[in-house]
mmCIF file of C-alpha atoms and ligand atoms in Angstrom:
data_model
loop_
_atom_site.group_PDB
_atom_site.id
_atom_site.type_symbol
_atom_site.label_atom_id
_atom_site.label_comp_id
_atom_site.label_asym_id
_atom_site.label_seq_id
_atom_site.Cartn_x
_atom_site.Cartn_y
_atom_site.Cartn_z
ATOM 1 C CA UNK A 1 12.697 30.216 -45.129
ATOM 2 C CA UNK A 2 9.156 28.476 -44.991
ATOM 3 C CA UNK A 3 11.440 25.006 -46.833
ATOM 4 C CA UNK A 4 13.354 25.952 -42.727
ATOM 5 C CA UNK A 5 10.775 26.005 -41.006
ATOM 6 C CA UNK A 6 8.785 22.680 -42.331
ATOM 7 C CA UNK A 7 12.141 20.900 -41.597
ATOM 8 C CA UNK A 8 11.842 22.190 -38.313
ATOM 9 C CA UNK A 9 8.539 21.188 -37.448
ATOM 10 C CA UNK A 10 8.691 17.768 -39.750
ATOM 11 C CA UNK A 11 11.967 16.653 -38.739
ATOM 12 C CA UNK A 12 13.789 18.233 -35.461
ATOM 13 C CA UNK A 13 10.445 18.662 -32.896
ATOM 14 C CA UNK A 14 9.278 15.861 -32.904
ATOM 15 C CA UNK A 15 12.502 14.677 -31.708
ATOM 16 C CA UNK A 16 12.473 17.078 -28.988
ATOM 17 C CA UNK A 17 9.190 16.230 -28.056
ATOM 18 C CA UNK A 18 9.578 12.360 -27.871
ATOM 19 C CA UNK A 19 12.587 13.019 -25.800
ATOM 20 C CA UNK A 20 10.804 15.291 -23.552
ATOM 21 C CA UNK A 21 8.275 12.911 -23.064
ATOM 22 C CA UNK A 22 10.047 9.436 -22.473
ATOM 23 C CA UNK A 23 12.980 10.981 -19.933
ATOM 24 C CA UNK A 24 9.889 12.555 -17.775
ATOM 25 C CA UNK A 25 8.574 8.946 -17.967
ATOM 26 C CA UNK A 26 11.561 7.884 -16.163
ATOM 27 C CA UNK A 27 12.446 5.491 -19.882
ATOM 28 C CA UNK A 28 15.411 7.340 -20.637
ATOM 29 C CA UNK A 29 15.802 10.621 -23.298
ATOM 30 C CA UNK A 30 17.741 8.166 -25.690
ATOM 31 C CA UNK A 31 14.558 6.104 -26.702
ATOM 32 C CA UNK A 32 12.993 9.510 -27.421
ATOM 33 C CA UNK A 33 15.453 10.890 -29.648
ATOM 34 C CA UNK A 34 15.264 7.230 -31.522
ATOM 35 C CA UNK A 35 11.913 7.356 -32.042
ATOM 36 C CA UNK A 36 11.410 11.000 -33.243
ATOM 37 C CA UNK A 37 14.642 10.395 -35.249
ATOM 38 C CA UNK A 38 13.395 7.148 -37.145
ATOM 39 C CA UNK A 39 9.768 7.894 -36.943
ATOM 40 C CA UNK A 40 8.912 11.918 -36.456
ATOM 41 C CA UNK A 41 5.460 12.472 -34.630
ATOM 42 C CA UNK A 42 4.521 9.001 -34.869
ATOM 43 C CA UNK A 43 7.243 8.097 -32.776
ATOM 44 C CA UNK A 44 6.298 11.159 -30.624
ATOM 45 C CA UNK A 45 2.478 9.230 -30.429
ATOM 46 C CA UNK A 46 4.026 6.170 -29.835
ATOM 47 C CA UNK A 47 5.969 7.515 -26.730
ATOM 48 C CA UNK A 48 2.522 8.576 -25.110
ATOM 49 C CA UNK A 49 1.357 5.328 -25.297
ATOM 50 C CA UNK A 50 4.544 3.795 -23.372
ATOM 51 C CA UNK A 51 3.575 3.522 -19.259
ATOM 52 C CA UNK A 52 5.531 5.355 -16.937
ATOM 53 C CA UNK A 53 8.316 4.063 -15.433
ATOM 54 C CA UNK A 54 8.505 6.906 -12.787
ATOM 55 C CA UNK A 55 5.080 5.825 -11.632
ATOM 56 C CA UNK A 56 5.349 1.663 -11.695
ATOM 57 C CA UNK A 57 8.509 2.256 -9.641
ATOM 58 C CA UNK A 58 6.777 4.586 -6.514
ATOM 59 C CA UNK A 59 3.975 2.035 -6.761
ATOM 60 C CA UNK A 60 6.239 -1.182 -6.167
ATOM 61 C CA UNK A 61 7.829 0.963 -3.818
ATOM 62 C CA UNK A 62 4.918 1.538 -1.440
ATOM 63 C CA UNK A 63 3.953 -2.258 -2.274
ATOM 64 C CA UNK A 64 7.240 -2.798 -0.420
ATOM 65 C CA UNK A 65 6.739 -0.581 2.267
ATOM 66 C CA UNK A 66 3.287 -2.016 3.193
ATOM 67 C CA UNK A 67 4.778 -5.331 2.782
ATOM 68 C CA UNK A 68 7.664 -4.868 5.281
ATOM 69 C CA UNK A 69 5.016 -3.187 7.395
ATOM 70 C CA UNK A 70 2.740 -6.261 7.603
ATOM 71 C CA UNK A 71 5.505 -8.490 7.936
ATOM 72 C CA UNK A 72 6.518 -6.440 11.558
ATOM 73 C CA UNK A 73 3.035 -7.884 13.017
ATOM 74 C CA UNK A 74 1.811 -10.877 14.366
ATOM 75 C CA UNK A 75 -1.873 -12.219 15.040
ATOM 76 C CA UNK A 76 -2.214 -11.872 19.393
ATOM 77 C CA UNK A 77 -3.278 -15.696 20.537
ATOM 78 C CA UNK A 78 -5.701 -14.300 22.821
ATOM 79 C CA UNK A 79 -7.866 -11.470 21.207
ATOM 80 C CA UNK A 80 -6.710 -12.272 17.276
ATOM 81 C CA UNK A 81 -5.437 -8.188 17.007
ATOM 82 C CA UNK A 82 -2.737 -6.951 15.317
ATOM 83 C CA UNK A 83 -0.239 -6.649 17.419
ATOM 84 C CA UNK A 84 4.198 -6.246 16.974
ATOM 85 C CA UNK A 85 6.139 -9.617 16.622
ATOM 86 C CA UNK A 86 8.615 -8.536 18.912
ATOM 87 C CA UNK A 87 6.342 -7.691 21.809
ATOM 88 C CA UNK A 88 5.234 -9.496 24.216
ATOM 89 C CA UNK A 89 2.305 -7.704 25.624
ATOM 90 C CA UNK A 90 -0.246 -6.779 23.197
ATOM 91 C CA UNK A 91 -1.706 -3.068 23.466
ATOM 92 C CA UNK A 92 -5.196 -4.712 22.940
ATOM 93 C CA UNK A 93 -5.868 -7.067 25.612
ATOM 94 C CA UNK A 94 -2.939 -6.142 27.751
ATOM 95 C CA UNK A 95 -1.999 -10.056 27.669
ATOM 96 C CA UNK A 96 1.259 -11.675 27.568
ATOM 97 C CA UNK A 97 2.132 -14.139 24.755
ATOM 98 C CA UNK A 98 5.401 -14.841 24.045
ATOM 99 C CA UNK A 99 7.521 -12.332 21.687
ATOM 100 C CA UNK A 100 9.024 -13.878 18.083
ATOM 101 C CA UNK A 101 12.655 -12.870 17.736
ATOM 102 C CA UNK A 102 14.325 -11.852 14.622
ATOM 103 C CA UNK A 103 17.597 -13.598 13.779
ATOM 104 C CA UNK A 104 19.502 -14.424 10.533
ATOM 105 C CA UNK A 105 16.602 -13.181 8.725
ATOM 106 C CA UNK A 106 14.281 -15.118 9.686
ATOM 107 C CA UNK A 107 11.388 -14.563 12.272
ATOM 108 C CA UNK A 108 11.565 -17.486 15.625
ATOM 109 C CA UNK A 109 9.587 -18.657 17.927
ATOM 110 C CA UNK A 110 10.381 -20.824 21.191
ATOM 111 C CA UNK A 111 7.358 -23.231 22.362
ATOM 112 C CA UNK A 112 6.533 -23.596 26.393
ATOM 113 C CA UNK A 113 8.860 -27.216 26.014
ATOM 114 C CA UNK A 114 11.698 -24.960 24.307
ATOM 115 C CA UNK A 115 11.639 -26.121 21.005
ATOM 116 C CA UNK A 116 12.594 -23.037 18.088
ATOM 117 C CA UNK A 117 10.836 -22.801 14.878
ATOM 118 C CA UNK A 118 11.102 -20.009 12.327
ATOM 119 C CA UNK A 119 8.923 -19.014 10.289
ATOM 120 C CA UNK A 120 9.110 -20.015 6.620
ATOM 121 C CA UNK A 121 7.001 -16.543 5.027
ATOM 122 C CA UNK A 122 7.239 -17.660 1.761
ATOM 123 C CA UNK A 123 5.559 -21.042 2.186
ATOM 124 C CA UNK A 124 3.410 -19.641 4.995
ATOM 125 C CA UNK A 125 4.669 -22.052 7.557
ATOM 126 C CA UNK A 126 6.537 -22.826 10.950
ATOM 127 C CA UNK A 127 9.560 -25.169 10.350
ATOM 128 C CA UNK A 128 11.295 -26.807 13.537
ATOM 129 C CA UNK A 129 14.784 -25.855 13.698
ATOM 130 C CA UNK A 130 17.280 -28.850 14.635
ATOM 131 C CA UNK A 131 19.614 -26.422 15.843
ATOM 132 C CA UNK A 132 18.376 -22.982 18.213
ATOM 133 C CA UNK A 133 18.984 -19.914 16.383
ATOM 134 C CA UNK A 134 22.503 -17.861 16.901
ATOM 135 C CA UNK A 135 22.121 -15.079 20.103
ATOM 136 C CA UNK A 136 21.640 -11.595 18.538
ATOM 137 C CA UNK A 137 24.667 -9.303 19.312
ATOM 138 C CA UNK A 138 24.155 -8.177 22.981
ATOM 139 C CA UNK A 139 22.517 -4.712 23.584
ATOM 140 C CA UNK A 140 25.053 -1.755 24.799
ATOM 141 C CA UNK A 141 24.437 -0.936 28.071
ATOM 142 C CA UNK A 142 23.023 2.162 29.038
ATOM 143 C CA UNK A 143 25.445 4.812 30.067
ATOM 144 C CA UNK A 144 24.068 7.751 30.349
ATOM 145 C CA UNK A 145 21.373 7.116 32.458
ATOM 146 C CA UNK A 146 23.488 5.844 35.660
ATOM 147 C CA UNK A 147 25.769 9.276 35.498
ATOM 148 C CA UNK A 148 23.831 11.281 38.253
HETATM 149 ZN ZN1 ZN B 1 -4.594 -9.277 22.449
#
């Protein structure tokens, strides 16, 4: 009985206890049940030492978010606020600058003389466009609102 229950706490927990701890840290209960298997509780030390995956992923994640976020606005010519790249009125100053336009992924912008650039956000930089940017698919018209 006591040859049962040193087995049990040499050889099977710490197998159950490495693979509790590596699937909650998003790695998977197979490298777990390896490491208790082939090592016993210094695989289950081992497995507290590995970073969770769980957490790196939800903090890339909100990286992404904030990036996308930033990437919506655009510096206002005339005050220097924060304002949307697709407005043209900024909810600052009240002033009108002209709005950037989104198309085939990439953010444009037409000068006063009609030339398009887009914006290059990798590089951090304009680049004139030879040929003007493809019309985005036409708006539905309202229905709805002309019933009554
Ligand atoms: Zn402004």
């Amino acid at each position: 009985m006591e040859v049962l229950i040193l087995i049990l706490v040499v050889a099977v927990l710490p197998i159950f206890v490495a693979y509790k701890i590596t699937s909650g840290k998003g790695r998977g209960g197979g490298l777990g049940i390896l490491l208790g298997v082939l090592l016993g509780w210094i695989g289950v030390i081992i497995t507290l030492f590995l970073s969770n995956k769980r957490e790196e992923a939800e903090v890339r994640a909100a990286i992404e978010v904030a990036r996308q976020r930033q990437a919506m606005y655009r510096e206002c010519p005339h005050c220097k606020e924060q304002m949307r790249r697709d407005a043209s009125t900024c909810p600052h100053c009240q002033r009108d600058s002209r709005a950037w336009e989104q198309r085939e992924g990439h953010w444009w912008s037409q000068t006063q003389a009609g030339e398009w650039f887009w914006l290059d956000e990798q590089a951090g930089e304009w680049k004139p466009a030879s040929v003007p940017p493809a019309e985005p698919v036409a708006a539905l018209p309202e229905l709805s609102s002309r019933t009554h």
